[in-house]
Each structure stands twice: as C-alpha cells, then as structure tokens.
Short mmCIF file of C-alpha atoms and ligand atoms in Angstrom, two decimals:
data_model
loop_
_atom_site.label_atom_id
_atom_site.label_comp_id
_atom_site.label_asym_id
_atom_site.label_seq_id
_atom_site.Cartn_x
_atom_site.Cartn_y
_atom_site.Cartn_z
CA MET A 1 69.49 -99.12 69.45
CA ASP A 2 69.68 -102.58 70.61
CA ASN A 3 71.05 -103.52 67.38
CA LEU A 4 73.28 -100.91 66.80
CA GLY A 5 74.54 -101.93 70.15
CA GLU A 6 74.64 -105.96 69.24
CA VAL A 7 77.14 -104.72 65.96
CA LEU A 8 79.01 -102.44 68.74
CA ARG A 9 79.55 -105.34 70.50
CA TYR A 10 80.75 -107.77 67.85
CA LEU A 11 83.00 -105.14 67.14
CA ARG A 12 84.25 -105.37 70.69
CA GLU A 13 84.31 -108.80 70.85
CA SER A 14 86.37 -109.39 67.62
CA ASP A 15 90.31 -108.56 67.37
CA GLY A 16 90.48 -106.73 65.00
CA PHE A 17 88.06 -106.87 61.45
CA ILE A 18 84.82 -108.45 61.28
CA SER A 19 83.44 -109.14 58.19
CA GLY A 20 79.85 -107.63 56.94
CA ASP A 21 78.56 -110.72 56.42
CA ARG A 22 79.55 -112.20 60.05
CA ILE A 23 77.90 -109.10 61.37
CA SER A 24 74.48 -109.73 58.62
CA GLY A 25 74.85 -113.95 60.30
CA ARG A 26 74.76 -113.17 63.84
CA LEU A 27 72.14 -110.61 63.64
CA GLY A 28 69.37 -111.99 60.93
CA VAL A 29 69.86 -108.71 58.52
CA SER A 30 71.08 -108.02 55.41
CA ARG A 31 74.38 -106.23 54.08
CA THR A 32 73.47 -103.56 53.86
CA ALA A 33 71.37 -103.55 56.93
CA VAL A 34 75.09 -103.71 58.37
CA TRP A 35 76.75 -100.61 56.27
CA LYS A 36 74.21 -98.35 57.46
CA TYR A 37 74.43 -99.32 61.08
CA MET A 38 78.70 -98.50 60.71
CA ASN A 39 77.53 -95.04 58.80
CA GLN A 40 75.37 -94.48 62.17
CA LEU A 41 78.05 -95.53 64.59
CA GLU A 42 79.61 -92.76 62.82
CA ARG A 43 77.57 -90.43 63.15
CA TYR A 44 77.23 -90.31 66.85
CA GLY A 45 81.17 -90.41 66.56
CA TYR A 46 82.52 -94.21 66.25
CA ASN A 47 86.03 -94.26 64.61
CA ILE A 48 84.94 -97.79 61.90
CA GLU A 49 87.79 -98.68 60.12
CA LYS A 50 86.22 -100.28 56.62
CA SER A 51 88.87 -102.66 54.85
CA LYS A 52 87.08 -104.50 51.36
CA GLY A 53 88.47 -108.31 52.16
CA LYS A 54 88.13 -107.48 55.50
CA GLY A 55 85.13 -106.08 56.72
CA TYR A 56 84.90 -103.52 59.68
CA HIS A 57 86.86 -102.63 63.23
CA LEU A 58 86.22 -100.79 65.56
CA ALA A 59 89.02 -98.19 65.78
CA GLY A 60 87.68 -95.16 67.88
CA THR A 61 85.21 -94.98 70.57
CA PRO A 62 84.26 -91.44 71.28
CA ASP A 63 84.12 -90.57 75.61
CA ARG A 64 80.25 -89.88 75.64
CA LEU A 65 77.34 -91.31 78.08
CA TYR A 66 75.88 -93.79 75.20
CA GLY A 67 72.97 -95.44 77.43
CA TRP A 68 74.47 -98.50 75.36
CA GLU A 69 78.42 -97.31 76.37
CA ILE A 70 76.70 -96.50 80.40
CA ASP A 71 75.08 -100.24 79.91
CA ARG A 72 77.88 -102.13 79.93
CA TYR A 73 79.28 -101.34 82.69
CA ARG A 74 75.98 -101.35 85.02
CA LYS A 75 74.76 -103.65 86.77
CA THR A 76 70.95 -103.18 87.84
CA ASP A 77 67.77 -103.89 87.02
CA VAL A 78 66.02 -100.84 87.57
CA ILE A 79 67.87 -98.00 87.47
CA GLY A 80 69.09 -97.14 83.97
CA ARG A 81 67.17 -99.33 81.59
CA ARG A 82 66.25 -96.62 80.08
CA ILE A 83 68.70 -93.59 79.44
CA ILE A 84 68.25 -90.19 77.76
CA HIS A 85 70.61 -88.99 76.68
CA ARG A 86 71.71 -85.60 75.45
CA ASP A 87 74.44 -83.82 74.24
CA LYS A 88 73.39 -80.28 75.43
CA ILE A 89 70.14 -79.80 77.82
CA ASP A 90 68.54 -76.92 80.58
CA SER A 91 69.06 -79.20 83.57
CA THR A 92 68.90 -83.67 83.69
CA ASN A 93 66.98 -82.70 86.75
CA SER A 94 64.48 -80.70 84.71
CA LEU A 95 63.95 -83.12 82.28
CA ALA A 96 63.57 -86.10 84.29
CA PHE A 97 61.16 -84.19 86.60
CA LYS A 98 59.42 -83.36 83.14
CA GLN A 99 58.41 -86.53 81.60
CA ALA A 100 57.94 -87.99 85.65
CA LEU A 101 54.72 -86.04 84.68
CA ALA A 102 54.36 -87.65 81.79
CA GLY A 103 54.13 -91.66 82.88
CA GLU A 104 58.17 -92.47 82.82
CA PRO A 105 58.32 -95.14 85.19
CA GLU A 106 60.61 -95.64 87.99
CA GLY A 107 64.49 -96.30 87.07
CA THR A 108 64.57 -94.13 83.46
CA CYS A 109 67.77 -91.98 83.26
CA VAL A 110 68.62 -88.62 81.59
CA VAL A 111 72.63 -87.98 80.61
CA ALA A 112 73.30 -84.66 79.77
CA GLU A 113 77.30 -83.81 78.52
CA SER A 114 76.27 -80.52 79.27
CA GLN A 115 73.75 -77.95 80.95
CA GLU A 116 73.13 -74.57 80.38
CA LYS A 117 71.11 -74.52 83.67
CA GLY A 118 72.51 -77.08 86.04
CA LYS A 119 70.88 -76.27 89.13
CA GLY A 120 72.21 -76.35 92.87
CA ARG A 121 69.56 -75.88 96.01
CA LEU A 122 68.10 -73.02 96.20
CA GLY A 123 68.52 -71.33 93.28
CA ARG A 124 72.01 -72.32 92.83
CA LYS A 125 74.39 -73.36 90.24
CA TRP A 126 76.03 -76.37 88.79
CA SER A 127 78.64 -75.70 86.87
CA SER A 128 78.32 -78.18 84.16
CA PRO A 129 81.13 -78.15 81.20
CA ALA A 130 81.21 -80.37 78.36
CA GLY A 131 82.21 -83.76 78.48
CA LYS A 132 84.19 -83.74 81.46
CA ASN A 133 81.76 -85.22 83.77
CA ILE A 134 78.31 -86.48 84.78
CA TYR A 135 74.90 -84.60 85.63
CA PHE A 136 72.33 -87.32 85.92
CA SER A 137 69.47 -87.47 86.48
CA VAL A 138 67.10 -90.65 87.48
CA ILE A 139 63.88 -91.00 88.21
CA LEU A 140 62.26 -92.91 91.75
CA ARG A 141 58.68 -94.34 92.46
CA PRO A 142 59.01 -95.44 96.53
CA ALA A 143 55.88 -95.71 98.28
CA ILE A 144 56.68 -93.53 101.05
CA HIS A 145 55.63 -90.14 102.84
CA PRO A 146 57.21 -87.13 102.37
CA SER A 147 58.19 -86.84 105.24
CA THR A 148 61.22 -89.82 104.70
CA VAL A 149 61.96 -88.76 101.70
CA TYR A 150 65.18 -86.32 102.56
CA PRO A 151 67.15 -89.72 103.49
CA ILE A 152 67.44 -90.75 99.72
CA THR A 153 69.87 -87.96 99.01
CA PHE A 154 72.14 -89.59 101.59
CA LEU A 155 71.68 -92.30 100.03
CA SER A 156 72.43 -90.46 97.46
CA SER A 157 75.98 -89.72 98.43
CA LEU A 158 76.50 -93.23 99.60
CA ALA A 159 76.29 -94.26 96.60
CA VAL A 160 78.92 -91.84 94.99
CA SER A 161 80.82 -92.04 97.29
CA ASP A 162 81.49 -95.88 96.50
CA THR A 163 81.69 -95.12 93.69
CA ILE A 164 84.46 -92.77 94.09
CA GLY A 165 86.41 -95.58 96.32
CA GLU A 166 85.92 -97.75 93.84
CA LEU A 167 87.31 -96.18 91.16
CA THR A 168 90.44 -94.52 93.14
CA GLY A 169 90.49 -96.36 96.04
CA LEU A 170 90.15 -93.33 98.23
CA GLU A 171 88.22 -92.27 100.72
CA ALA A 172 85.56 -89.61 99.95
CA SER A 173 84.14 -87.39 102.52
CA LEU A 174 80.41 -86.22 103.43
CA LYS A 175 78.70 -82.79 104.18
CA TRP A 176 75.22 -82.10 105.43
CA PRO A 177 73.01 -82.63 103.35
CA ASN A 178 73.66 -83.24 99.98
CA ASP A 179 77.94 -82.53 99.38
CA VAL A 180 80.44 -85.50 98.33
CA LEU A 181 84.17 -84.18 99.58
CA LEU A 182 87.32 -85.09 98.17
CA HIS A 183 89.90 -83.61 99.84
CA ASP A 184 88.37 -81.48 101.09
CA ARG A 185 86.90 -79.39 98.16
CA LYS A 186 83.63 -80.12 97.09
CA ILE A 187 83.73 -83.29 94.21
CA SER A 188 79.96 -83.94 94.06
CA GLY A 189 76.00 -82.82 94.82
CA THR A 190 72.89 -83.61 95.28
CA LEU A 191 69.53 -82.15 94.12
CA LEU A 192 66.02 -83.70 94.79
CA GLU A 193 63.19 -82.50 93.61
CA LEU A 194 59.99 -84.45 94.16
CA SER A 195 55.92 -84.20 93.78
CA THR A 196 53.97 -85.54 95.92
CA GLU A 197 49.88 -86.34 95.99
CA ALA A 198 47.88 -86.33 99.64
CA ASP A 199 49.95 -88.14 101.02
CA MET A 200 51.53 -89.65 98.65
CA VAL A 201 55.32 -89.59 96.46
CA ARG A 202 54.29 -89.23 93.56
CA PHE A 203 57.82 -89.36 92.28
CA VAL A 204 61.40 -88.39 92.70
CA ILE A 205 63.78 -87.05 91.16
CA ILE A 206 67.69 -87.81 91.96
CA GLY A 207 69.78 -85.71 90.12
CA ILE A 208 73.77 -86.01 90.71
CA GLY A 209 76.97 -84.08 89.38
CA LEU A 210 79.80 -85.48 90.01
CA ASN A 211 83.71 -84.06 88.80
CA VAL A 212 85.44 -86.58 86.55
CA ASN A 213 87.79 -84.77 83.98
CA LEU A 214 86.58 -81.23 85.32
CA GLU A 215 90.74 -79.76 84.90
CA PRO A 216 91.14 -76.16 86.90
CA LYS A 217 91.59 -74.54 83.52
CA ASP A 218 87.57 -75.10 83.26
CA MET A 219 86.35 -74.44 86.07
CA ASP A 220 84.91 -70.98 86.86
CA GLN A 221 86.33 -68.38 89.10
CA GLU A 222 83.33 -69.27 91.62
CA ILE A 223 84.15 -72.68 92.80
CA LYS A 224 88.34 -72.75 91.71
CA ALA A 225 89.20 -72.99 95.50
CA ARG A 226 86.60 -75.61 96.14
CA ALA A 227 85.90 -78.15 93.60
CA THR A 228 87.81 -80.80 92.91
CA SER A 229 87.10 -84.25 90.14
CA LEU A 230 89.04 -88.02 90.16
CA SER A 231 91.32 -86.40 87.55
CA MET A 232 92.34 -84.22 89.91
CA ALA A 233 92.25 -86.32 92.85
CA THR A 234 93.79 -89.32 91.55
CA LYS A 235 96.52 -87.84 88.02
CA LYS A 236 94.49 -89.94 85.82
CA THR A 237 91.38 -89.20 83.45
CA PHE A 238 88.73 -91.78 83.66
CA GLU A 239 86.30 -93.62 81.36
CA ARG A 240 82.67 -91.59 81.89
CA PRO A 241 80.30 -94.30 80.77
CA ARG A 242 81.59 -96.33 83.08
CA VAL A 243 82.07 -94.16 86.11
CA CYS A 244 78.22 -94.02 85.59
CA GLY A 245 77.62 -97.12 84.77
CA ILE A 246 79.34 -97.78 88.14
CA LEU A 247 77.53 -94.82 90.28
CA MET A 248 73.63 -96.47 88.61
CA SER A 249 75.08 -100.34 90.04
CA ASN A 250 75.83 -98.14 94.02
CA LEU A 251 72.96 -95.36 93.78
CA GLU A 252 70.41 -98.84 92.81
CA ARG A 253 72.24 -100.90 96.18
CA TYR A 254 70.72 -98.24 98.30
CA TYR A 255 67.95 -98.09 97.05
CA ASN A 256 66.76 -100.66 97.83
CA LEU A 257 68.51 -101.01 100.98
CA PHE A 258 66.24 -98.28 102.31
CA ARG A 259 63.28 -99.69 100.21
CA GLU A 260 64.24 -103.16 102.44
CA ASP A 261 65.16 -101.69 105.55
CA GLY A 262 63.60 -98.47 105.44
CA GLU A 263 65.37 -94.35 105.65
CA MET A 264 66.58 -94.87 109.43
CA ALA A 265 68.92 -97.47 108.01
CA ILE A 266 70.80 -94.94 105.60
CA CYS A 267 70.46 -92.08 107.70
CA ASP A 268 72.79 -94.96 110.42
CA ILE A 269 75.25 -94.92 107.66
CA TRP A 270 75.22 -91.28 106.42
CA GLU A 271 76.27 -90.55 110.03
CA GLU A 272 78.67 -93.05 110.91
CA LYS A 273 80.31 -92.67 107.53
CA ALA A 274 80.69 -88.59 107.77
CA ARG A 275 81.58 -88.88 111.31
CA ILE A 276 79.50 -86.20 112.48
CA ARG A 277 78.95 -86.82 115.97
CA GLY A 278 80.63 -84.80 118.50
CA LYS A 279 81.83 -81.92 115.49
CA ARG A 280 82.04 -78.47 116.09
CA LEU A 281 80.32 -76.45 113.29
CA GLU A 282 78.44 -73.89 112.10
CA ILE A 283 75.39 -74.30 109.49
CA ASN A 284 73.67 -71.01 107.10
CA GLN A 285 70.11 -71.68 106.87
CA MET A 286 68.08 -69.02 105.84
CA GLY A 287 70.43 -66.38 106.94
CA GLU A 288 70.99 -67.12 110.33
CA SER A 289 73.64 -68.71 111.73
CA TYR A 290 73.59 -71.71 114.14
CA LYS A 291 77.40 -73.17 115.54
CA GLY A 292 77.21 -76.25 118.16
CA ILE A 293 77.34 -80.10 117.99
CA ALA A 294 75.95 -82.05 115.87
CA ARG A 295 74.43 -84.01 117.93
CA GLY A 296 73.50 -86.80 114.55
CA ILE A 297 70.30 -87.65 112.49
CA ASP A 298 66.83 -87.36 112.74
CA ARG A 299 65.36 -90.09 110.75
CA ASP A 300 63.93 -87.22 108.17
CA GLY A 301 67.76 -86.20 107.51
CA ALA A 302 67.51 -83.38 109.61
CA ILE A 303 70.87 -81.96 111.69
CA LEU A 304 70.53 -82.35 115.44
CA LEU A 305 72.67 -78.85 116.41
CA ASP A 306 73.04 -79.42 120.13
CA ILE A 307 73.19 -75.44 120.98
CA ASP A 308 75.08 -74.30 124.81
CA GLY A 309 73.15 -77.58 126.21
CA LYS A 310 69.50 -77.57 123.75
CA ILE A 311 69.05 -79.06 120.92
CA LYS A 312 68.06 -77.57 117.28
CA LYS A 313 66.78 -79.51 114.51
CA ILE A 314 68.35 -77.89 111.33
CA ILE A 315 65.95 -79.62 108.55
CA ALA A 316 67.83 -77.75 105.51
CA GLY A 317 70.93 -75.55 105.48
CA ASP A 318 74.75 -75.37 103.88
CA VAL A 319 77.48 -75.97 106.88
CA ASN A 320 80.30 -73.96 106.78
CA PHE A 321 83.87 -75.01 105.67
C1 LIG B 1 74.26 -79.48 94.87
O1 LIG B 1 73.91 -77.66 94.97
O2 LIG B 1 75.41 -79.42 94.90
C2 LIG B 1 73.53 -80.01 94.92
C3 LIG B 1 73.92 -80.30 92.90
C4 LIG B 1 73.11 -80.90 91.56
C5 LIG B 1 73.62 -81.05 89.96
C6 LIG B 1 72.71 -81.82 89.75
S1 LIG B 1 73.83 -82.52 87.91
C7 LIG B 1 72.52 -82.82 87.39
C8 LIG B 1 70.86 -82.45 87.89
N1 LIG B 1 71.16 -81.54 87.15
C9 LIG B 1 70.63 -80.47 88.02
O3 LIG B 1 70.04 -79.24 87.14
N2 LIG B 1 71.38 -80.05 89.32
C10 LIG B 1 71.23 -81.74 89.10
P1 LIG B 1 74.13 -77.39 97.05
O4 LIG B 1 74.25 -78.36 97.85
O5 LIG B 1 73.40 -75.87 96.20
O6 LIG B 1 75.50 -76.29 95.69
C11 LIG B 1 75.85 -75.81 95.04
C12 LIG B 1 77.50 -74.87 94.99
O7 LIG B 1 78.42 -75.44 94.53
C13 LIG B 1 77.10 -73.50 94.47
O8 LIG B 1 76.77 -72.19 94.67
C14 LIG B 1 78.76 -74.07 94.19
O9 LIG B 1 79.29 -73.09 94.61
C15 LIG B 1 79.28 -74.98 93.93
N3 LIG B 1 79.44 -75.71 92.59
C16 LIG B 1 78.90 -75.49 92.10
N4 LIG B 1 78.86 -76.14 90.73
C17 LIG B 1 80.12 -76.74 91.28
C18 LIG B 1 80.60 -78.07 91.03
N5 LIG B 1 80.34 -78.74 89.16
N6 LIG B 1 81.10 -78.83 90.79
C19 LIG B 1 81.97 -78.33 93.07
N7 LIG B 1 80.76 -77.35 92.82
C20 LIG B 1 80.34 -76.99 92.76
#
C-alpha cells in the first residue's frame, strides 16, 4: 500500500498530468508497474485520466475512509499507524477486539463505511448507514488497573468535541457518560470494551460513531428527532478522511495526557467542559430512576448525585434529556 500512497501523492502534487516515466523513476519501478498501480487506484474508485502523450491525471477521489487518505490528515505516532478498512462490517469494535486478542499492537484502528450490527451500550444499536459517517475503533494497551479504565470514555468524548470545534467552530456539549451533543442532539457516542487479566487491563477498545454527512432521510425513525450530524448543523459536507485524521490526532493528544497525568486529569477536564456540577439531573440505571443535583465526577468516572442531601454514586446509566 505504501507505493500506492506514493503514486497518489505524485498525482496530487502535479497540477495537470504526470508522465509514467517520472513516476517510475521516482518510485524505482517499471512503467508496467506504474500502469498496474493506476488500475488498482481505479478499482478503489479513483478517477484517473490517461493520455498517451502526457501520462496520468487524478480527476477524482472517492469519498472513502482508506487508511492512506486518513494518513494525509493524521498527526499521530501511535493511533492509526495501522488502519484496517472495510466497506461493510458487523461492528468495528468486534473486529478490533478479535485483532487485539490475536496480539495486534496498540494504535491499530478498524474503520468502516457501514456496520450491519453497530453496537451501542447495553445491547443497544448504533445506526450505521454506508458512506455517511465515521465508525471506528482503536486498540489501546494502557498499563492500568481496570478500575481506572472508565475515564477513557471521557477522553474519547473530549477528542470528538475538540474535533467538532476545529471543523465547525461550534461548541459541542458533553453528556454523561458517553454522549457528545450538538444543538442538544446526539452527534457521537463512544463504546468502551475491555479485556482484563488478573489486576491488569490487557487491552481497551474505544469505539466511536460520529455522524458526519448524515441527513434526516438517512436516519431511522428511532433517532430522527434526537440525532444530528456535522452537515446538518452547518449545511456543509465534510471530507470524512479529514474528519477521521483530526479525530485520531485529538484522541492521541488526550490519551497521552491520560497516561502522563492520570485519569483524574481527564475527569477534571471533562467535568469542567460538561459543566455538570450543580446541574439538576434524572438518571436511569437498570430501570431505576434517580433525581438529584450533580456534585461532580468521581475518579472512576462515576457521577455523584446529591439526592436530598445524600450522595449516591452512579457508575453506569443514562441521563434523561
Ligand atoms: C453509544 O451507545 O452511544 C455508543 C455508540 C458507539 C458506536 C460506535 S460505531 C464504531 C464502534 N463499533 C460499534 O459497533 N460501536 C462503536 P448508547 O449510549 O447506548 O447510545 C445508543 C443510542 O443512541 C441508541 O439507542 C439510539 O437512541 C441512539 N443512536 C443510535 N444510532 C445513532 C446515531 N447514528 N446517531 C445518534 N444517535 C444514535
């Protein structure tokens, strides 16, 4: 894939056409090999104009989340250094989990154009139509105790919210525990899955769904009234590889902070950004409903709810809108 990425770079650098000779000289491969790369690019959906006298010209790029397209925007050392791309998948989290079990190193990402069984928390579904959004999962291997893993969800939401800010200038809001909202509608969710061994985390999978060019007509009835996307909020379309590259970069920045300064640093930033202290909330947990005033986030990611003067610590649940 490296040579293919290089060929694309040469095509993009040249304003008009670039000759087969030049490419073969720069890559140190035959002209027949260059011709084969062009055919390969066409199979991936690139529009290549071929002229006998002038050579090759890149006339169109497909809207696809290929790793080498994401690489153009990704400023990371670890997250995304290997990207597994699929057109269709059951769930990016499931494949990332399998890869991690088989020893895949930290940073590998699974990215898909569509998911047939996109997963939310607690067996819920993540609506994942093709070619519209970002569905991606990254394998992390932090050397931490399982009890400190939960704030990784917060670092993911923070990375998503910074990405939205960078791309649109809009301020997203954070909703406990894993939602990112824009204009009070859900635009992104994170699903954390982990594997542990004795007192250690073996690996964590962060799975992020981010609605990018999703339109109301693409939405299931269930989410129509509650979901939004970057394009719905701004009336613009976005290059998904760019969105993904920026997201990976922000994720790595927060992950480094998590490793260097610990989970509390992440919880503090999240708590501040979510402006959760003092908010009156109703939280559902396993069918029980609790009303109270949020007093903050504990270092394990739990919310501290003040119910008539008594603090209840809630580890997992959903805040009602
Ligand atoms: C989440 O669950 O928000 C976690 C979503 C994680 C999805 C990613 S996609 C890549 C990776 N691979 C996977 O298989 N999953 C991860 P939860 O808090 O339980 O929210 C689920 C609820 O959000 C659903 O019950 C719907 O109400 C709503 N929802 C579903 N699809 C949505 C979408 N595309 N946009 C906005 N809301 C959606």
